[in-house]
Short mmCIF file of C-alpha atoms in Angstrom, two decimals:
data_model
loop_
_atom_site.label_atom_id
_atom_site.label_comp_id
_atom_site.label_asym_id
_atom_site.label_seq_id
_atom_site.Cartn_x
_atom_site.Cartn_y
_atom_site.Cartn_z
CA MET F 278 192.68 91.58 -44.98
CA ALA F 279 194.41 92.72 -48.21
CA ASN F 280 192.24 94.92 -50.41
CA LEU F 281 194.40 95.10 -53.56
CA ILE F 282 195.64 92.33 -55.81
CA ARG F 283 197.82 92.12 -58.87
CA GLY F 284 197.48 89.24 -61.30
CA LEU F 285 198.84 87.91 -64.57
CA SER F 286 197.37 85.73 -67.29
CA GLU F 287 198.86 82.28 -67.67
CA ASN F 288 200.67 83.25 -70.88
CA GLY F 289 202.01 86.45 -69.32
CA GLY F 290 200.33 88.73 -71.85
CA VAL F 291 197.70 90.42 -69.68
CA VAL F 292 198.27 92.25 -66.38
CA PHE F 293 195.45 92.88 -63.90
CA CYS F 294 195.25 95.08 -60.82
CA GLY F 295 192.09 95.39 -58.72
CA VAL F 296 191.22 97.16 -55.48
CA ASP F 297 188.39 97.50 -53.00
CA SER F 298 188.92 101.16 -52.07
CA THR F 299 185.84 101.50 -49.84
CA ASP F 300 187.82 102.44 -46.72
CA ILE F 301 189.96 104.90 -48.71
CA VAL F 302 186.92 106.74 -50.04
CA ARG F 303 185.19 106.67 -46.66
CA LYS F 304 188.20 108.42 -45.14
CA GLU F 305 188.25 110.92 -48.03
CA GLU F 306 184.57 111.73 -47.43
CA LYS F 307 185.18 112.16 -43.69
CA LEU F 308 188.23 114.40 -44.14
CA HIS F 309 186.86 116.61 -46.91
CA THR F 310 183.12 116.43 -46.07
CA THR F 311 182.35 115.89 -49.74
CA SER F 312 178.91 115.93 -51.36
CA ALA F 313 177.74 112.71 -53.03
CA THR F 314 178.95 113.82 -56.46
CA CYS F 315 182.30 115.05 -55.15
CA SER F 316 182.77 111.85 -53.12
CA ALA F 317 182.36 109.92 -56.35
CA ALA F 318 184.65 112.22 -58.35
CA LEU F 319 187.53 112.33 -55.88
CA GLY F 320 186.94 108.71 -54.87
CA ARG F 321 187.35 107.56 -58.46
CA LEU F 322 190.56 109.57 -58.84
CA LEU F 323 191.98 108.18 -55.60
CA THR F 324 191.09 104.65 -56.69
CA GLY F 325 192.72 105.15 -60.08
CA ALA F 326 195.83 106.59 -58.45
CA THR F 327 196.05 103.61 -56.09
CA LEU F 328 195.94 101.21 -59.05
CA MET F 329 198.61 103.18 -60.91
CA GLY F 330 200.84 103.45 -57.84
CA SER F 331 200.70 99.74 -57.14
CA MET F 332 202.11 99.11 -60.64
CA LEU F 333 205.27 101.17 -59.95
CA LYS F 334 208.52 99.21 -59.74
CA ASP F 335 209.86 100.98 -56.63
CA ASP F 336 207.85 101.75 -53.49
CA ARG F 337 209.62 105.12 -53.24
CA ASP F 338 208.47 106.28 -56.69
CA ARG F 339 205.47 108.59 -56.81
CA ILE F 340 202.60 109.56 -59.09
CA THR F 341 200.50 112.72 -58.87
CA LEU F 342 197.26 113.02 -60.84
CA ARG F 343 195.80 116.49 -61.42
CA VAL F 344 192.41 116.90 -63.09
CA ALA F 345 191.46 120.43 -64.17
CA GLY F 346 188.27 120.18 -66.20
CA GLY F 347 186.75 123.61 -65.70
CA GLY F 348 183.74 122.21 -63.82
CA PRO F 349 182.29 123.59 -60.57
CA ALA F 350 184.22 121.06 -58.46
CA GLY F 351 187.45 122.78 -59.45
CA VAL F 352 190.80 121.00 -59.51
CA LEU F 353 191.11 117.45 -58.16
CA ILE F 354 194.45 116.01 -57.06
CA ALA F 355 195.48 112.51 -56.02
CA CYS F 356 198.99 111.45 -54.97
CA THR F 357 200.27 107.92 -54.52
CA ASP F 358 203.51 106.05 -54.04
CA GLY F 359 204.73 102.62 -55.06
CA THR F 360 202.90 100.98 -52.17
CA GLY F 361 199.54 102.19 -53.51
CA ASN F 362 198.80 104.33 -50.44
CA VAL F 363 197.07 107.51 -51.54
CA LYS F 364 195.92 111.00 -50.53
CA GLY F 365 193.91 113.64 -52.36
CA CYS F 366 192.04 116.94 -52.32
CA ILE F 367 189.37 118.82 -54.23
CA ASP F 368 188.83 122.57 -54.59
CA ASN F 369 185.08 122.67 -54.00
CA PRO F 370 183.96 119.57 -52.06
CA LEU F 371 180.32 120.60 -51.60
CA VAL F 372 179.27 120.83 -55.25
CA GLU F 373 176.10 118.83 -55.88
CA LEU F 374 174.26 118.38 -59.15
CA PRO F 375 171.05 116.63 -60.24
CA ALA F 376 171.51 112.98 -61.13
CA LYS F 377 171.77 111.98 -64.77
CA ALA F 378 168.83 110.44 -66.62
CA ASN F 379 170.06 106.95 -65.69
CA GLY F 380 170.11 107.88 -62.00
CA HIS F 381 173.91 107.97 -61.74
CA LEU F 382 175.82 110.82 -60.14
CA ASP F 383 176.85 113.46 -62.69
CA VAL F 384 180.59 113.34 -62.06
CA GLY F 385 181.45 114.48 -65.60
CA THR F 386 179.60 117.77 -65.25
CA ALA F 387 181.00 118.42 -61.76
CA VAL F 388 184.56 117.83 -62.97
CA GLY F 389 184.09 119.25 -66.45
CA LYS F 390 185.83 118.12 -69.61
CA ASP F 391 187.15 121.42 -70.93
CA GLY F 392 190.64 120.87 -69.58
CA VAL F 393 193.43 118.37 -69.04
CA LEU F 394 194.59 115.43 -67.00
CA THR F 395 198.19 115.88 -65.86
CA VAL F 396 200.20 112.87 -64.68
CA ILE F 397 203.47 113.57 -62.87
CA ARG F 398 205.72 110.55 -62.40
CA ASP F 399 208.54 111.03 -59.88
CA ASN F 400 211.10 108.27 -60.32
CA ARG F 401 213.85 108.35 -57.69
CA LEU F 402 216.41 107.30 -60.33
CA GLN F 403 215.65 110.36 -62.46
CA LYS F 404 216.69 113.93 -61.64
CA GLU F 405 213.45 115.47 -62.88
CA PRO F 406 209.87 114.18 -62.77
CA THR F 407 208.23 113.01 -66.00
CA VAL F 408 205.10 114.99 -66.87
CA GLY F 409 202.39 113.70 -69.22
CA GLN F 410 199.26 115.59 -70.17
CA VAL F 411 196.17 114.66 -72.18
CA PRO F 412 192.87 116.45 -72.88
CA LEU F 413 189.99 115.21 -70.76
CA VAL F 414 187.62 112.87 -72.57
CA SER F 415 184.58 113.01 -70.30
CA GLY F 416 185.54 114.16 -66.82
CA GLU F 417 184.26 110.80 -65.55
CA ILE F 418 187.86 109.90 -64.54
CA ALA F 419 188.08 106.25 -65.69
CA GLU F 420 187.84 107.15 -69.39
CA ASP F 421 190.33 109.97 -68.87
CA LEU F 422 192.92 107.69 -67.25
CA THR F 423 192.39 105.11 -70.00
CA SER F 424 193.00 107.86 -72.57
CA TYR F 425 196.22 108.87 -70.80
CA TYR F 426 197.65 105.36 -71.11
CA ALA F 427 196.65 105.15 -74.79
CA TYR F 428 198.12 108.47 -75.88
CA SER F 429 200.90 109.22 -73.40
CA GLU F 430 202.30 105.75 -72.74
CA GLN F 431 200.97 103.80 -75.74
CA VAL F 432 199.85 100.98 -73.45
CA PRO F 433 196.45 99.42 -74.27
CA THR F 434 194.61 99.79 -70.97
CA VAL F 435 191.11 99.46 -69.59
CA MET F 436 190.32 101.25 -66.33
CA ALA F 437 187.01 100.74 -64.50
CA LEU F 438 186.24 102.79 -61.36
CA GLY F 439 183.18 103.16 -59.19
CA VAL F 440 181.89 104.77 -55.99
CA LEU F 441 178.44 103.98 -54.58
CA VAL F 442 177.07 106.66 -52.23
CA ASP F 443 174.10 106.05 -49.92
CA LYS F 444 171.27 108.55 -49.40
CA ASP F 445 172.86 109.75 -46.14
CA LEU F 446 176.10 110.51 -48.11
CA SER F 447 177.95 107.57 -46.55
CA ILE F 448 180.06 105.42 -48.87
CA LEU F 449 178.51 102.01 -49.45
CA CYS F 450 181.40 100.69 -51.53
CA ALA F 451 184.15 101.83 -53.91
CA GLY F 452 186.78 100.17 -56.03
CA GLY F 453 188.15 99.57 -59.46
CA PHE F 454 190.39 97.54 -61.70
CA MET F 455 192.93 98.08 -64.43
CA VAL F 456 193.77 95.65 -67.23
CA GLN F 457 196.80 96.16 -69.45
CA LEU F 458 197.94 94.27 -72.53
CA LEU F 459 201.62 93.58 -72.82
CA PRO F 460 203.41 93.73 -76.21
CA GLY F 461 202.57 90.83 -78.51
CA ALA F 462 198.91 90.46 -77.59
CA THR F 463 196.96 88.84 -80.44
CA ASP F 464 193.73 90.14 -81.98
CA ALA F 465 191.93 87.12 -80.57
CA GLU F 466 193.14 87.96 -77.05
CA ILE F 467 192.05 91.56 -77.45
CA ASP F 468 188.60 90.48 -78.65
CA GLN F 469 188.23 88.07 -75.74
CA LEU F 470 189.14 90.77 -73.21
CA GLU F 471 186.69 93.22 -74.75
CA LYS F 472 183.90 90.64 -74.56
CA ASN F 473 184.75 89.77 -70.95
CA ILE F 474 184.81 93.35 -69.73
CA SER F 475 181.71 94.46 -71.63
CA ALA F 476 179.78 91.55 -70.08
CA MET F 477 180.83 92.40 -66.52
CA PRO F 478 178.50 94.16 -64.05
CA SER F 479 179.77 97.53 -62.84
CA VAL F 480 182.47 97.67 -60.18
CA THR F 481 180.02 98.92 -57.56
CA GLU F 482 177.48 96.21 -58.41
CA LEU F 483 180.15 93.57 -57.88
CA LEU F 484 181.43 95.04 -54.62
CA HIS F 485 177.94 95.69 -53.26
CA ALA F 486 177.14 92.01 -53.93
CA GLY F 487 180.14 91.01 -51.81
CA LYS F 488 182.58 90.26 -54.63
CA THR F 489 186.32 90.80 -54.18
CA PRO F 490 189.09 92.16 -56.41
CA GLU F 491 190.03 88.55 -57.18
CA ASP F 492 186.46 87.91 -58.35
CA MET F 493 186.82 90.90 -60.68
CA MET F 494 190.02 89.41 -62.06
CA GLN F 495 188.39 86.06 -62.75
CA LEU F 496 185.61 87.79 -64.69
CA ALA F 497 187.84 90.21 -66.61
CA LEU F 498 190.42 87.54 -67.49
CA ALA F 499 188.03 84.63 -68.07
CA GLY F 500 189.70 82.23 -70.49
CA PHE F 501 193.20 83.50 -69.67
CA THR F 502 193.74 81.33 -66.55
CA PRO F 503 194.95 84.24 -64.39
CA ASN F 504 197.06 83.85 -61.27
CA VAL F 505 197.40 86.25 -58.34
CA LEU F 506 200.92 87.69 -58.24
CA ASP F 507 200.63 89.46 -54.90
CA GLU F 508 198.23 91.06 -52.45
CA ARG F 509 198.59 94.12 -50.27
CA THR F 510 196.63 96.49 -48.07
CA VAL F 511 196.39 100.07 -49.29
CA GLN F 512 194.91 103.05 -47.45
CA TYR F 513 194.36 106.79 -47.44
CA GLN F 514 197.59 108.02 -45.87
CA CYS F 515 198.95 111.55 -45.66
CA ASP F 516 202.70 111.90 -45.11
CA CYS F 517 202.71 115.49 -43.86
CA SER F 518 204.50 116.31 -40.58
CA ALA F 519 205.57 119.30 -38.54
CA GLU F 520 209.20 118.81 -39.61
CA ARG F 521 208.41 118.54 -43.33
CA THR F 522 206.17 121.60 -43.15
CA LYS F 523 208.91 123.56 -41.39
CA GLU F 524 211.40 122.61 -44.11
CA MET F 525 208.92 123.81 -46.71
CA LEU F 526 208.67 127.18 -44.97
CA LEU F 527 212.44 127.50 -44.68
CA SER F 528 212.75 126.80 -48.41
CA LEU F 529 210.78 130.00 -49.13
CA GLY F 530 213.88 132.07 -48.34
CA ARG F 531 214.67 134.83 -45.85
CA ALA F 532 212.92 137.67 -47.67
CA GLU F 533 209.61 135.78 -47.81
CA LEU F 534 209.88 134.72 -44.17
CA VAL F 535 210.48 138.36 -43.16
CA ARG F 536 207.47 139.48 -45.21
CA MET F 537 205.29 136.85 -43.55
CA ARG F 538 206.56 137.77 -40.07
CA ASP F 539 205.83 141.45 -40.64
CA GLU F 540 202.23 140.54 -41.46
CA ASP F 541 201.78 138.15 -38.55
CA LEU F 542 204.34 136.79 -36.11
CA ASN F 543 202.55 133.46 -35.89
CA CYS F 544 202.11 131.21 -38.92
CA GLU F 545 199.59 128.38 -39.28
CA VAL F 546 199.88 125.91 -42.13
CA VAL F 547 196.93 123.61 -42.91
CA CYS F 548 197.51 120.46 -44.96
CA HIS F 549 195.25 120.29 -48.04
CA PHE F 550 195.16 116.50 -47.88
CA CYS F 551 194.34 115.74 -44.23
CA HIS F 552 193.63 119.17 -42.69
CA SER F 553 196.30 118.76 -40.01
CA LYS F 554 197.34 122.16 -38.62
CA TYR F 555 200.91 123.22 -37.80
CA GLN F 556 201.83 126.44 -35.95
CA TYR F 557 205.19 128.23 -36.12
CA ASP F 558 206.80 131.30 -34.58
CA LEU F 559 208.30 133.14 -37.55
CA ASN F 560 211.01 134.80 -35.45
CA ALA F 561 212.16 131.35 -34.38
CA LEU F 562 212.06 130.16 -38.00
CA LEU F 563 214.13 133.17 -39.12
CA ALA F 564 216.70 132.42 -36.43
CA GLU F 565 216.92 128.83 -37.61
CA TYR F 566 217.19 129.97 -41.23
CA ASP F 567 220.08 132.31 -40.36
CA ALA F 568 221.84 129.59 -38.38
CA GLN F 569 221.57 127.16 -41.31
CA ALA F 570 222.83 129.83 -43.72
CA ALA F 571 225.81 130.57 -41.46
CA GLN F 572 226.68 126.87 -41.22
CA ALA F 573 226.48 126.52 -45.00
CA ALA F 574 228.71 129.54 -45.53
CA GLU F 575 231.28 128.22 -43.05
CA ALA F 576 231.30 124.82 -44.74
CA GLU F 577 231.89 126.46 -48.11
CA HIS F 578 234.59 128.86 -46.86
CA PRO F 579 236.15 127.39 -43.71
CA ILE F 580 238.28 129.71 -41.55
CA GLN F 581 241.97 128.91 -42.03
#
């Protein structure tokens, strides 16, 4: 069953995207063995990245979110493509803090707010990625992503994200939605949206009660007669492979490969996103590097 939808108001002035990211965050918690607070922090970032990725025009385009807030959790990273599939990592996954006065997990303190949110957009039609950066507002993730859209892209946006963690650290539910106003929105439309969203229960309350992303859309866009544009299934998906990892090692250059070989003939590379392990014989890699270099030289200066 699809877990992400995109919708549009009847007049075409308001765009909605909503996702039930429960399975994504459950896989994140399993891979990274995160504490409750870190599950919520990274889970929110992965959910936000999924929403942003699903709004890209080309499935091959990519977005990377990097949150460096100076908190004990360290740096958080989430990467997504135009399909909305996502992967992520966190420096210190076991950080746990006392709950806030309202009983909620203290994500803001774990992440910190003395830092920046960096958004790297990699469009296949551009030679270089586009990098946007904004100061963190709260470290709670949703407010920080909303701030990015306001200041870096000048697009009025509301982002709501949530992760509900059970006492045994399992993920009960997770999800979020994003609402964006297109140019020409009237003050009355803006007021109506603000009233709708402020009256809504939290994302986790809705999901825990069995509501769907489409239910979220109907609440957020009440009075706008929204229609579902499309639906898709998104998941936590790492695209690492032995071949890609080998190419990364070869790109380091001969001198670095020699240095690594002199320290240890065998090289193990562990993926930050899924913890897959890849082993390589550095002598074999050096031989392949030299063969590729020889082929390149011959192609550039063929023997007459």
